[in-house]
Coordinates of C-alpha atoms in Angstrom, one line a residue:
X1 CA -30.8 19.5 -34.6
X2 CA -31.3 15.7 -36.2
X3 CA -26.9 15.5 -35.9
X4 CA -26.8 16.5 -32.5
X5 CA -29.8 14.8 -30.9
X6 CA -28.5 11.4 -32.7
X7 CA -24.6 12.6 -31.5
X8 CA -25.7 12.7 -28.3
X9 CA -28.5 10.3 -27.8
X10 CA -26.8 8.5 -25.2
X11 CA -26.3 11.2 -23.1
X12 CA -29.9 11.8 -23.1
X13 CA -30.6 8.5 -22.6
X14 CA -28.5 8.7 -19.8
X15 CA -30.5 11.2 -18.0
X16 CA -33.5 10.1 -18.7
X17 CA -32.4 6.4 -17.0
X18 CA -31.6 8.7 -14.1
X19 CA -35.0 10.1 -13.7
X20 CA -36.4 7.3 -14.2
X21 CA -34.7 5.7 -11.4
X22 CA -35.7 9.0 -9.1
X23 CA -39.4 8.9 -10.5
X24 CA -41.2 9.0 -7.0
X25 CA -39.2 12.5 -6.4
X26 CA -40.3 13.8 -9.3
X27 CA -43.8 12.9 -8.8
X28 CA -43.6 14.7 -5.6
X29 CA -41.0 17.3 -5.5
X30 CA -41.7 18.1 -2.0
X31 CA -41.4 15.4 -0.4
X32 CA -38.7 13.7 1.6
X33 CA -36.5 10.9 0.7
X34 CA -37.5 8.2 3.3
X35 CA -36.2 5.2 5.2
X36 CA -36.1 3.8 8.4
X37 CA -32.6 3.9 8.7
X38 CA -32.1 7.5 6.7
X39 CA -29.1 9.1 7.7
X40 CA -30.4 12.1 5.5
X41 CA -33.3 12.2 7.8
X42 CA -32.1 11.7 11.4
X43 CA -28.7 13.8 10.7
X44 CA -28.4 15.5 7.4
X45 CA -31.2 17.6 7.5
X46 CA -31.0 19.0 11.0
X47 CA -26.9 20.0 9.7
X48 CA -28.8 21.4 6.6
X49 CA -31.5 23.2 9.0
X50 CA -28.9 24.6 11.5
X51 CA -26.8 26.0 8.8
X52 CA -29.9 27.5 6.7
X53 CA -31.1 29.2 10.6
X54 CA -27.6 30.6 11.5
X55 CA -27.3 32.8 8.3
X56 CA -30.4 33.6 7.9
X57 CA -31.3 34.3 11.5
X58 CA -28.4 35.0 12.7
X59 CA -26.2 36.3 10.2
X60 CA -23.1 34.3 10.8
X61 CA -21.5 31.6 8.9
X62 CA -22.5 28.2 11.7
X63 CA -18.7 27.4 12.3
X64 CA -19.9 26.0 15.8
X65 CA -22.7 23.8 17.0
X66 CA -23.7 24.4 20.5
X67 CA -26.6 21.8 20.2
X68 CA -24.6 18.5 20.5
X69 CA -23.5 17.3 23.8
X70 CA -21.5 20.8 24.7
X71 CA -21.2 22.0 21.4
X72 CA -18.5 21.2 18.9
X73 CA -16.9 23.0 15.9
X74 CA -19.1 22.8 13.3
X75 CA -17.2 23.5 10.5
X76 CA -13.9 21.0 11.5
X77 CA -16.3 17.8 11.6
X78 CA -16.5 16.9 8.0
X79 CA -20.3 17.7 7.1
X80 CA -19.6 18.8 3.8
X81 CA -20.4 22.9 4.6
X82 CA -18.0 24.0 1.5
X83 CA -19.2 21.4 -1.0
X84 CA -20.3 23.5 -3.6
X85 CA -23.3 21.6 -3.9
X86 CA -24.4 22.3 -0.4
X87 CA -23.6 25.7 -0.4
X88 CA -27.2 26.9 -1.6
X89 CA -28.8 25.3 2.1
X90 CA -27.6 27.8 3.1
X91 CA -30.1 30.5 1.4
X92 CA -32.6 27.4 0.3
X93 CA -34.2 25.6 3.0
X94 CA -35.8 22.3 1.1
X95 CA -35.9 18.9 0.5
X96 CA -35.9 19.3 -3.1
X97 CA -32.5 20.8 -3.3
X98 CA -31.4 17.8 -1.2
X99 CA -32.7 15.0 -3.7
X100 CA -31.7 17.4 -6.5
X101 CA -28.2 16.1 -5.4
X102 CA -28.5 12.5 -5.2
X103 CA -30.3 12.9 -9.1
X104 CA -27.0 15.0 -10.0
X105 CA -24.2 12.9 -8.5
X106 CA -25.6 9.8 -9.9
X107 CA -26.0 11.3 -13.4
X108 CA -22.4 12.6 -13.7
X109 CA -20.8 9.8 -12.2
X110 CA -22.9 7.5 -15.1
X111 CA -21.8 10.4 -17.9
X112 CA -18.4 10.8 -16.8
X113 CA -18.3 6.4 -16.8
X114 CA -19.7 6.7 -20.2
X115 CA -16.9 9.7 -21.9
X116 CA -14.2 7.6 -19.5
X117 CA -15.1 4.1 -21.4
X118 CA -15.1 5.9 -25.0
X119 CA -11.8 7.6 -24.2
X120 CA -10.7 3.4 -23.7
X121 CA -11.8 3.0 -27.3
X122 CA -15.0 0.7 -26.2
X123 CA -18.4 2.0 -28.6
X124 CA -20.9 4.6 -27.6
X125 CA -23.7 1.2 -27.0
X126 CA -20.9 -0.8 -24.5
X127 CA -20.3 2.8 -22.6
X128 CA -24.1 3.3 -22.5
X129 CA -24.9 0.0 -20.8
X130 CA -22.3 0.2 -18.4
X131 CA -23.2 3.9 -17.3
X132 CA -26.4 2.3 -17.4
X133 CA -25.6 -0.3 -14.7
X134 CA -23.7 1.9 -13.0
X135 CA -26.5 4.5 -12.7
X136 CA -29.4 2.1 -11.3
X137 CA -26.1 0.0 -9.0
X138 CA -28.0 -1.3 -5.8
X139 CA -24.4 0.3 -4.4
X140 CA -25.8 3.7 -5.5
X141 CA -29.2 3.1 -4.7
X142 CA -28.3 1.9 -1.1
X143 CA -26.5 5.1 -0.8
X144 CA -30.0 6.8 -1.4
X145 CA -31.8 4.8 0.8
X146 CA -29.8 4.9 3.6
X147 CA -29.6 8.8 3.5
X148 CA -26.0 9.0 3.3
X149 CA -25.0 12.4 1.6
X150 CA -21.7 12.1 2.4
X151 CA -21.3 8.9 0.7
X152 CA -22.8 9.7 -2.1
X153 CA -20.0 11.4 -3.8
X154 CA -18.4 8.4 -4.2
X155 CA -20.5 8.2 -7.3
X156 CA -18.7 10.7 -9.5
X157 CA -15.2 8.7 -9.0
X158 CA -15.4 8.0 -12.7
X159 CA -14.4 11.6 -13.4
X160 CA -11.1 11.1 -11.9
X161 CA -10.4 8.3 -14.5
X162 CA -11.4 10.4 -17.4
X163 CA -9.0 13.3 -16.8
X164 CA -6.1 11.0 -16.0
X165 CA -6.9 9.6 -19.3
X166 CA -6.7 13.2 -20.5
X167 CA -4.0 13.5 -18.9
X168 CA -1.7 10.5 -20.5
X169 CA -3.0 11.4 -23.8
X170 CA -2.4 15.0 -24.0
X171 CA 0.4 15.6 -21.2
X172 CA -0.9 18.8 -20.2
X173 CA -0.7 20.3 -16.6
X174 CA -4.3 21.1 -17.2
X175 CA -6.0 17.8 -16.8
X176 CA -3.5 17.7 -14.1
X177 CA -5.2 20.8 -11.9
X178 CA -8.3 19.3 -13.3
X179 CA -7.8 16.0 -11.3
X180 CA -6.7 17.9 -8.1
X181 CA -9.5 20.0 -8.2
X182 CA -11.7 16.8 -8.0
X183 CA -10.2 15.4 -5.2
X184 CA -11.0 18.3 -3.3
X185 CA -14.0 18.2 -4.3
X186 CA -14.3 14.6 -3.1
X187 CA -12.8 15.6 -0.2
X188 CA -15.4 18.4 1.0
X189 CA -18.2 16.5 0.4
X190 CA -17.2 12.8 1.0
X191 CA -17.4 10.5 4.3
X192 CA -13.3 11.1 5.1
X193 CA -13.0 7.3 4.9
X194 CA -14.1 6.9 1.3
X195 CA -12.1 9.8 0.7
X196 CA -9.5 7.8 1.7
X197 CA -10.4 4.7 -0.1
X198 CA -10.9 6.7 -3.2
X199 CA -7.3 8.4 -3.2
X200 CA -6.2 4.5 -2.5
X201 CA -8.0 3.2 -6.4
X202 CA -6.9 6.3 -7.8
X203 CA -3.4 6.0 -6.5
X204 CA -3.1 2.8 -7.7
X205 CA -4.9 3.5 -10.9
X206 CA -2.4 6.1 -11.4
X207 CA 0.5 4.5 -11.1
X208 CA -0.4 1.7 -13.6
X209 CA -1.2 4.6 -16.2
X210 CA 2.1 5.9 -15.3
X211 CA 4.0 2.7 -15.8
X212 CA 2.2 1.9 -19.0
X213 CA 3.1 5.0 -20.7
X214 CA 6.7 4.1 -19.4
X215 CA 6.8 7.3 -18.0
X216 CA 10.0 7.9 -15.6
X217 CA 9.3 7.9 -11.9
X218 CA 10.6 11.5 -11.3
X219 CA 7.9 12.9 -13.2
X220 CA 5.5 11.2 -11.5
X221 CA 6.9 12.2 -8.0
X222 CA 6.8 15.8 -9.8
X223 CA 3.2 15.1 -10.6
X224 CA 2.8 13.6 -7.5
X225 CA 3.9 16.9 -5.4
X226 CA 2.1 19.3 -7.9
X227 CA -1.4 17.9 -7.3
X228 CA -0.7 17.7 -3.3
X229 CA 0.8 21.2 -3.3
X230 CA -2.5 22.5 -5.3
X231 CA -4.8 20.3 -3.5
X232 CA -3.3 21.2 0.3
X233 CA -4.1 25.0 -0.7
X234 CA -7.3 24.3 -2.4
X235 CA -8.7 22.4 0.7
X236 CA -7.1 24.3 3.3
X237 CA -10.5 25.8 4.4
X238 CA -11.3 22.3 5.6
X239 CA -8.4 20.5 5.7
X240 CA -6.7 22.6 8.6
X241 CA -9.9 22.5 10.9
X242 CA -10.5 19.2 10.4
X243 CA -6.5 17.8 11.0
X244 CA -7.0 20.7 14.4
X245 CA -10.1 18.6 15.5
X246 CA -8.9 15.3 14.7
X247 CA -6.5 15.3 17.7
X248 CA -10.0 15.7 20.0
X249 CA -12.0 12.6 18.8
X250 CA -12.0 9.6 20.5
X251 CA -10.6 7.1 17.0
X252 CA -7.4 9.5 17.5
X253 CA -5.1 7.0 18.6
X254 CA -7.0 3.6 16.5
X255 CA -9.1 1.5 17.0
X256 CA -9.3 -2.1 18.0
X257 CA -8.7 -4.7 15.6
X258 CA -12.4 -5.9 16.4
X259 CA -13.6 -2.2 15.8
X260 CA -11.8 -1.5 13.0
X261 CA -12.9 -4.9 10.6
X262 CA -16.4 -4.7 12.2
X263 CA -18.8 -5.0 9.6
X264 CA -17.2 -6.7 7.0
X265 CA -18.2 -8.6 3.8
X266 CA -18.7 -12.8 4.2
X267 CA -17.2 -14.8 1.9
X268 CA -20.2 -16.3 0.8
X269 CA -22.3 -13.1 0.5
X270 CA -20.9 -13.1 -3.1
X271 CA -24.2 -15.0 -3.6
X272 CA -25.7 -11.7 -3.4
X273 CA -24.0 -10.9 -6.9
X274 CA -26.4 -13.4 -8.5
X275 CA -29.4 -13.3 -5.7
X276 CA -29.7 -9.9 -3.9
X277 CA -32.2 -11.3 -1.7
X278 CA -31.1 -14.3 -1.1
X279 CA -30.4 -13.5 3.0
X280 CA -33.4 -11.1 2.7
X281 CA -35.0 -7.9 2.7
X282 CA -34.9 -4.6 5.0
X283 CA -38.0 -3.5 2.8
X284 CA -40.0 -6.2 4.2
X285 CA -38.6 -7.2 7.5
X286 CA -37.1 -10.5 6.2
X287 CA -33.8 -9.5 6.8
X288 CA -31.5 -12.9 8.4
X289 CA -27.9 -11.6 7.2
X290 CA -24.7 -10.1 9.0
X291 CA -25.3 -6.5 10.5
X292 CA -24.5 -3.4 7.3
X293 CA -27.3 -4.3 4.9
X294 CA -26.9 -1.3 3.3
X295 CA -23.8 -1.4 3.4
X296 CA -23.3 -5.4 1.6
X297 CA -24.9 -5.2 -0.9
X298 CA -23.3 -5.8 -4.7
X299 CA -25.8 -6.5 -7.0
X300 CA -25.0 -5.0 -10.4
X301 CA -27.9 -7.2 -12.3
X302 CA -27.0 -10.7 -14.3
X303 CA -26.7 -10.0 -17.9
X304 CA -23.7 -7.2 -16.6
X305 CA -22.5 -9.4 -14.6
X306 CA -21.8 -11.9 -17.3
X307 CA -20.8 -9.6 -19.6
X308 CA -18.0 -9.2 -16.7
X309 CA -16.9 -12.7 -17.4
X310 CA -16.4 -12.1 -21.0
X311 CA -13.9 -9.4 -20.2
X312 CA -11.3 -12.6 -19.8
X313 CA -11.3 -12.9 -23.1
X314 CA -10.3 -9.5 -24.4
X315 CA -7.2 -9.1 -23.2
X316 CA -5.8 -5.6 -22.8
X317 CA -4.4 -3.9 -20.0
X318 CA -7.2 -2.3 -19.0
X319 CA -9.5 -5.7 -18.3
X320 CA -6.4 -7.1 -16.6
X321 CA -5.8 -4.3 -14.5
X322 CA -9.5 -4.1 -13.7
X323 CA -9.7 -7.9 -12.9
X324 CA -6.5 -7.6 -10.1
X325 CA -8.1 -4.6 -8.6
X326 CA -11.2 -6.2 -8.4
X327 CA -9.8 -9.5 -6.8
X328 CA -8.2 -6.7 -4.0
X329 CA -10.9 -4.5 -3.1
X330 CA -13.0 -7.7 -3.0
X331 CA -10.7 -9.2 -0.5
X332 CA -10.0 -6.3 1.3
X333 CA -14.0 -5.7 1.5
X334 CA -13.9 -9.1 3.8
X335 CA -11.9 -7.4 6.4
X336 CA -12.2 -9.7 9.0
X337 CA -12.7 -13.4 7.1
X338 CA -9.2 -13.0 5.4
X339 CA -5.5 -12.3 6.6
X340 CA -5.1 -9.0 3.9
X341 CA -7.0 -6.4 6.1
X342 CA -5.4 -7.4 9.0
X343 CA -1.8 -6.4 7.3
X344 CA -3.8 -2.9 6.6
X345 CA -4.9 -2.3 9.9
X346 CA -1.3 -3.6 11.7
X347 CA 0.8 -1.6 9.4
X348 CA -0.2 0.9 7.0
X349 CA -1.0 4.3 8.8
X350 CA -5.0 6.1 9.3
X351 CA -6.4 2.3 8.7
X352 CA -6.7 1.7 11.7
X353 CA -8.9 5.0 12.3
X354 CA -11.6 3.7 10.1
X355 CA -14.4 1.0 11.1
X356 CA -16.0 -1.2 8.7
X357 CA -14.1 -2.9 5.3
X358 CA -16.9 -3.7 3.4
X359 CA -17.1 0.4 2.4
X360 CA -14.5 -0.9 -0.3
X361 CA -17.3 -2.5 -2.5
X362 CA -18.1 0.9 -4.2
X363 CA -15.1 0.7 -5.7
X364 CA -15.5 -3.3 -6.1
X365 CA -18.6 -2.7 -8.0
X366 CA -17.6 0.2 -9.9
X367 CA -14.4 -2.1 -11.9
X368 CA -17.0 -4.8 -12.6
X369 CA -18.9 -2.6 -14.4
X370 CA -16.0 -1.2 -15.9
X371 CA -15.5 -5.0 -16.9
X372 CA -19.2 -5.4 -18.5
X373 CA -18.2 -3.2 -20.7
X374 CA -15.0 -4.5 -22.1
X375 CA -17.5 -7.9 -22.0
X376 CA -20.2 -6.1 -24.2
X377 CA -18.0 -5.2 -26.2
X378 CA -16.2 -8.1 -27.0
X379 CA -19.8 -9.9 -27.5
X380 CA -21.1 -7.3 -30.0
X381 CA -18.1 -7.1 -32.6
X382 CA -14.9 -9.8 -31.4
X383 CA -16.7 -13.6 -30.1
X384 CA -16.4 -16.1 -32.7
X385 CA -18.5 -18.3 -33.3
X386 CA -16.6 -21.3 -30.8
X387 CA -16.8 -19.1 -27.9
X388 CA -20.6 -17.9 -28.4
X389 CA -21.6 -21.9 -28.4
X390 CA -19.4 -22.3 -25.2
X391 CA -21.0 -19.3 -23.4
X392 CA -24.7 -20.3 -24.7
X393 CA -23.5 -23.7 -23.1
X394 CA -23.2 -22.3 -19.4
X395 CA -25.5 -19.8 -19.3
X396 CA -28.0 -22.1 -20.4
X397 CA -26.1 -24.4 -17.6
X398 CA -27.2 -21.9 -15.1
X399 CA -30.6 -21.6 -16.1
X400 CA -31.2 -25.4 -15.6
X401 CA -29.5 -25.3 -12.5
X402 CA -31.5 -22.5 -11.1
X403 CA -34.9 -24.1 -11.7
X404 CA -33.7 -27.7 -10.6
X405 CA -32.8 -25.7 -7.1
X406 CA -36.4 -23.6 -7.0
X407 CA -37.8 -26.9 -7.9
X408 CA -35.9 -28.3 -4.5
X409 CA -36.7 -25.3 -2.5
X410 CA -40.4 -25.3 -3.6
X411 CA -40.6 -28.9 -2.4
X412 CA -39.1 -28.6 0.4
X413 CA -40.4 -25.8 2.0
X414 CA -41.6 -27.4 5.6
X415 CA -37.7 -28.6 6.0
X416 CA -36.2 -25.1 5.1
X417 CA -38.8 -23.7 7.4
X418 CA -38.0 -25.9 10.4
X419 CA -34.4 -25.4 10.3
X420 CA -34.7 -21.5 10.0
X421 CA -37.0 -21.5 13.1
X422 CA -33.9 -23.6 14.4
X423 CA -31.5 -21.2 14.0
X424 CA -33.8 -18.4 15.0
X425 CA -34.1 -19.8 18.4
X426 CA -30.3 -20.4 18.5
X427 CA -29.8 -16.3 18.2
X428 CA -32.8 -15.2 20.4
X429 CA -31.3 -17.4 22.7
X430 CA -28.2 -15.6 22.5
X431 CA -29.8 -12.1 22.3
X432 CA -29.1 -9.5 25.3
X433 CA -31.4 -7.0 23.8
X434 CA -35.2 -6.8 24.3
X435 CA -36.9 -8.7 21.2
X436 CA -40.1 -9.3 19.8
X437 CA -42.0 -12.2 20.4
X438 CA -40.9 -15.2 18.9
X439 CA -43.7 -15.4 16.9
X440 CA -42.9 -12.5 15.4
X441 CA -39.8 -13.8 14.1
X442 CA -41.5 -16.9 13.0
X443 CA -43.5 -15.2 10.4
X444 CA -40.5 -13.6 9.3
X445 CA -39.0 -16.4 7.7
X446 CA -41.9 -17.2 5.4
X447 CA -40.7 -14.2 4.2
X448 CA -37.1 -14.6 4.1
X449 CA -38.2 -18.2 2.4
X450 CA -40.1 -16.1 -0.1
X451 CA -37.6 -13.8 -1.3
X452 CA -35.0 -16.8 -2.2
X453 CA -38.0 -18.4 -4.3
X454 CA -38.5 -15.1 -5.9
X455 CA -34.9 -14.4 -6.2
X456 CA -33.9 -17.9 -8.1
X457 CA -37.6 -17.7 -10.4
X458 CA -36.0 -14.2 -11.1
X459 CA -32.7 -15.3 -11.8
X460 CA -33.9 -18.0 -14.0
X461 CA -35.8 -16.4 -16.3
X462 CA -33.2 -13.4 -16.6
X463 CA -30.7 -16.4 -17.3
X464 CA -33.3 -17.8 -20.2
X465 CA -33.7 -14.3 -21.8
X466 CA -29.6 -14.0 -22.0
X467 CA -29.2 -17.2 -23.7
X468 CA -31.7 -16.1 -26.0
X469 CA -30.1 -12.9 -26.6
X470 CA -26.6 -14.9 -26.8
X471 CA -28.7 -17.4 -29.5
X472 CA -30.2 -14.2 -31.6
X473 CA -26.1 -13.2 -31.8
X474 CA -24.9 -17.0 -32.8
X475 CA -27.5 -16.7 -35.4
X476 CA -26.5 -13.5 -36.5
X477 CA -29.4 -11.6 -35.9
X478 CA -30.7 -8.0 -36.2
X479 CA -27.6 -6.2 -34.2
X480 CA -29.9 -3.4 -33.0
X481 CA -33.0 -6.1 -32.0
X482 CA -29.7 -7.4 -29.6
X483 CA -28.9 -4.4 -28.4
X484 CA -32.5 -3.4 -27.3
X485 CA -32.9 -6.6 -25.9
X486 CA -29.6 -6.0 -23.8
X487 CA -31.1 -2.8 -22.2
X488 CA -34.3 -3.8 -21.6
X489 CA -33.2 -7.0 -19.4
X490 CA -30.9 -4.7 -17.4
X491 CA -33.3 -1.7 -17.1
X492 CA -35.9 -4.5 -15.6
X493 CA -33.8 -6.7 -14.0
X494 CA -31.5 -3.9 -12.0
X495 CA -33.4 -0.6 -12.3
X496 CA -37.0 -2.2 -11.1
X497 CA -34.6 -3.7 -8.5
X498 CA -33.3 -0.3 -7.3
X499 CA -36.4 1.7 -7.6
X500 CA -37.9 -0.3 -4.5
X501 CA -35.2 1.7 -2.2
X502 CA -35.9 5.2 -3.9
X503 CA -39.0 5.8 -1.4
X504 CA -40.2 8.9 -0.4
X505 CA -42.4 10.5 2.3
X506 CA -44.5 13.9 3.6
X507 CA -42.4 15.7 5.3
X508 CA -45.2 16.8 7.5
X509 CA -45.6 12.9 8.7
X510 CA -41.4 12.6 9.3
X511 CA -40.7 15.9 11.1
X512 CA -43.9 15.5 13.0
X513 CA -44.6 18.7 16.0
X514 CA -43.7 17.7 19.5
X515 CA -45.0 19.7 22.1
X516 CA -42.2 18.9 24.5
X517 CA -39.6 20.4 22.9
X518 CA -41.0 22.7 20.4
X519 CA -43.2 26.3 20.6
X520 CA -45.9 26.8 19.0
X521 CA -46.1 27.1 15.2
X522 CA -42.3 26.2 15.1
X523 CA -40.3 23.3 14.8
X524 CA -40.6 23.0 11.3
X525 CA -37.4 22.4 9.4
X526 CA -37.9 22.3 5.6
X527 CA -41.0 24.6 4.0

């Protein structure tokens, strides 16, 4: 028992990070996952209702919803009916079942990142802390809060990169099927656009394994045509509908340039990597950014983050591959602010079906945390003594740096103020939408001041605590005092971060009776 609980301690550890994370739900099982915004809540569940009614009612599989407009085929529109983790909605009709699968995604996508990260040869603490970060990602948690179940999936990418690594190592057809069988997966239960996207990483990703095991280009063409041979007949149940029903919606011939890059990410949100906040919160109304909060944000916590920049410094293939593809879904994320996208849209077919670039930071976020941990790594057992000194240099840089600016923005708080309430009168001026009142929005930016105090006092001390931990390492100190140092920063820093968006709600209070449209005692869609 003592060998495999200390064998698998980090898998353990693993889950209970997860839980942690989802700690509301599991206080109260029955309730809903809530936001304003909830996609779960305003869509999903109503999908999940009609399905759960039509077998159960009516004993017919729902292939056609005559609810919408004047109706539509239910089972050709992508709504994940034969993902096999929505297949019990249609016996079970609860919320639980629904959170159950946000808990479940976001736990194998952090075990499969930790098994993918050993398989590089990086140690069982480095593979922890990544899946770590990657777990309590404010790119995952968004997904939560927003309600987007389709997104979701997204988060178990990393098993795609453990099997190909299976693959290259063992050259069996197995890990083969094994990959195919996951991109079907992905592709009955994922938005179709970061389908897409993910077939474009792992493409790419594929091809650089290929070409590194100097592997001949008709085997992969071979390989190529074997997993879309399997995966046409695996999918086939939703694939043919959905190609059939394609030719009826209104993005079938493109989009609009305009349409097609409209939300995407500024250049100078990557001030969001260090300072989530820093525009603003949807929590608390003090929101000033670009339209798609949910949708920007990157925050992966600091200590990872520099970890990331230690990557440059063990060089392998894999932190060199990870640094380019990073640089391109960054870029590409910008859509509209750069040139690339625009060469995407014009000449690359199905990119101009799909709205709103900045999608592309899942997979932005998800090869800097792959990074962190090639960083970690080469901080626990490779820096030498030189290096440490230089990095204790600019980290400590930083933190000096981020108290002289809180010290500037403390002080000058009325001229911040005044030139917010500027710029808020230059967009209500410009708004053709019915508003608050202006005071309204006044009060607002106290807050929105607020959150960049609180966001740099945060930074800074995080910043102080990693030069310590950076000192405690120059000094040669107790490795595992380090090492539970390292987890504790990030568990506080990020997870505390990403709890605030795990909110939850009664039922009862969401999915309130209306008179008007419902009969008595009914109109209740989850017991």
């Amino acid at each position: 028992m003592y060998l495999f609980l200390k064998k698998s301690r980090y898998v353990i550890l693993l889950l209970i990070v997860t839980l942690a994370l989802f700690w509301e739900i599991l206080l109260h099982p029955n309730y809903v996952i809530w936001s304003p915004v909830s996609d779960a809540i305003a869509q999903v569940s109503y999908w999940n209702y009609f399905r759960y009614k039509s077998f159960n009612e009516f004993n017919q599989f729902p292939l056609w919803n005559p609810y919408t407009l004047s109706g539509y085929p239910f089972v050709s529109n992508n709504i994940f009916l034969f993902y096999p983790f929505n297949i019990p909605f249609i016996f079970i009709n609860t919320f639980t079942l629904m959170t159950l699968i946000y808990i479940l995604h976001s736990f194998i996508g952090g075990l499969f990142l930790y098994l993918y990260l050993k398989k590089l040869g990086l140690n069982s603490f480095s593979s922890f802390i990544s899946s770590v970060t990657y777990i309590l990602s404010l790119r995952l948690a968004y997904f939560v809060w927003a309600g987007n179940m389709g997104h979701i999936t997204a988060a178990i990418l990393p098993i795609l990169f453990y099997f190909t690594e299976l693959y290259c190592e063992k050259k069996h057809k197995f890990y083969l099927i094994l990959i195919t069988i996951v991109l079907t997966l992905q592709f009955l239960g994922e938005h179709i656009q970061y389908f897409i996207y993910t077939l474009i990483v792992f493409f790419i990703y594929y091809l650089f394994r290929i070409f590194t095991e100097k592997e001949s280009i008709i085997k992969f063409l071979k390989d190529a045509l074997l997993v879309i041979l399997i995966f046409a007949l695996l999918s086939s149940i939703q694939l043919l509908p959905f190609i059939e029903y394609s030719k009826f919606v209104s993005r079938y011939e493109g989009l609009d340039y305009k349409s097609a890059s409209h939300i995407s990410f500024p250049p100078y949100y990557i001030i969001t990597l260090l300072l989530p906040d820093f525009f603003g919160s949807y929590l608390n109304g003090s929101y000033w950014g670009v339209y798609g909060y949910w949708m920007i944000g990157t925050y992966i916590g600091i200590l990872p983050l520099i970890f990331a920049s230690l990557s440059l410094f063990k060089k392998n293939k894999y932190t060199i591959f990870f640094t380019i593809l990073a640089i391109f879904l960054i870029i590409f994320a910008m859509g509209s602010y750069t040139p690339f996208f625009f060469l995407f849209y014009k000449f690359i077919p199905l990119f101009n079906l799909f709205r709103n670039p900045v999608r592309m930071l899942v997979f932005f976020n998800f090869s800097i945390i792959i990074l962190s941990g090639f960083g970690l790594d080469y901080f626990l057992f490779q820096i030498n003594k030189k290096r440490l000194r230089a990095t204790i240099k600019w980290i400590f840089l930083l933190f000096i740096l981020s108290v002289i600016s809180l010290i500037i923005i403390y002080f000058m708080k009325d001229n911040i103020l005044n030139f917010g309430e500027k710029l808020l009168r230059e967009k209500v001026s410009k708004s053709v939408v019915q508003l608050n009142t202006f005071d309204y929005y006044t009060n607002k930016l106290k807050l929105a001041y607020n959150e960049i105090l609180i966001g740099l006092l945060f930074f800074s001390i995080v910043t102080l605590f990693s030069t310590k931990i950076y000192y405690l390492k120059y000094k040669k100190i107790n490795l595992n005092l380090i090492k539970m140092l390292i987890f504790i920063i990030i568990f506080l820093d990020l997870g505390l971060y990403s709890m605030k968006f795990i909110q939850v709600k009664d039922p009862s209070l969401v999915f309130e009776k209306n008179k008007v449209i419902a009969k008595p005692d009914e109109f209740i869609y989850f017991e």
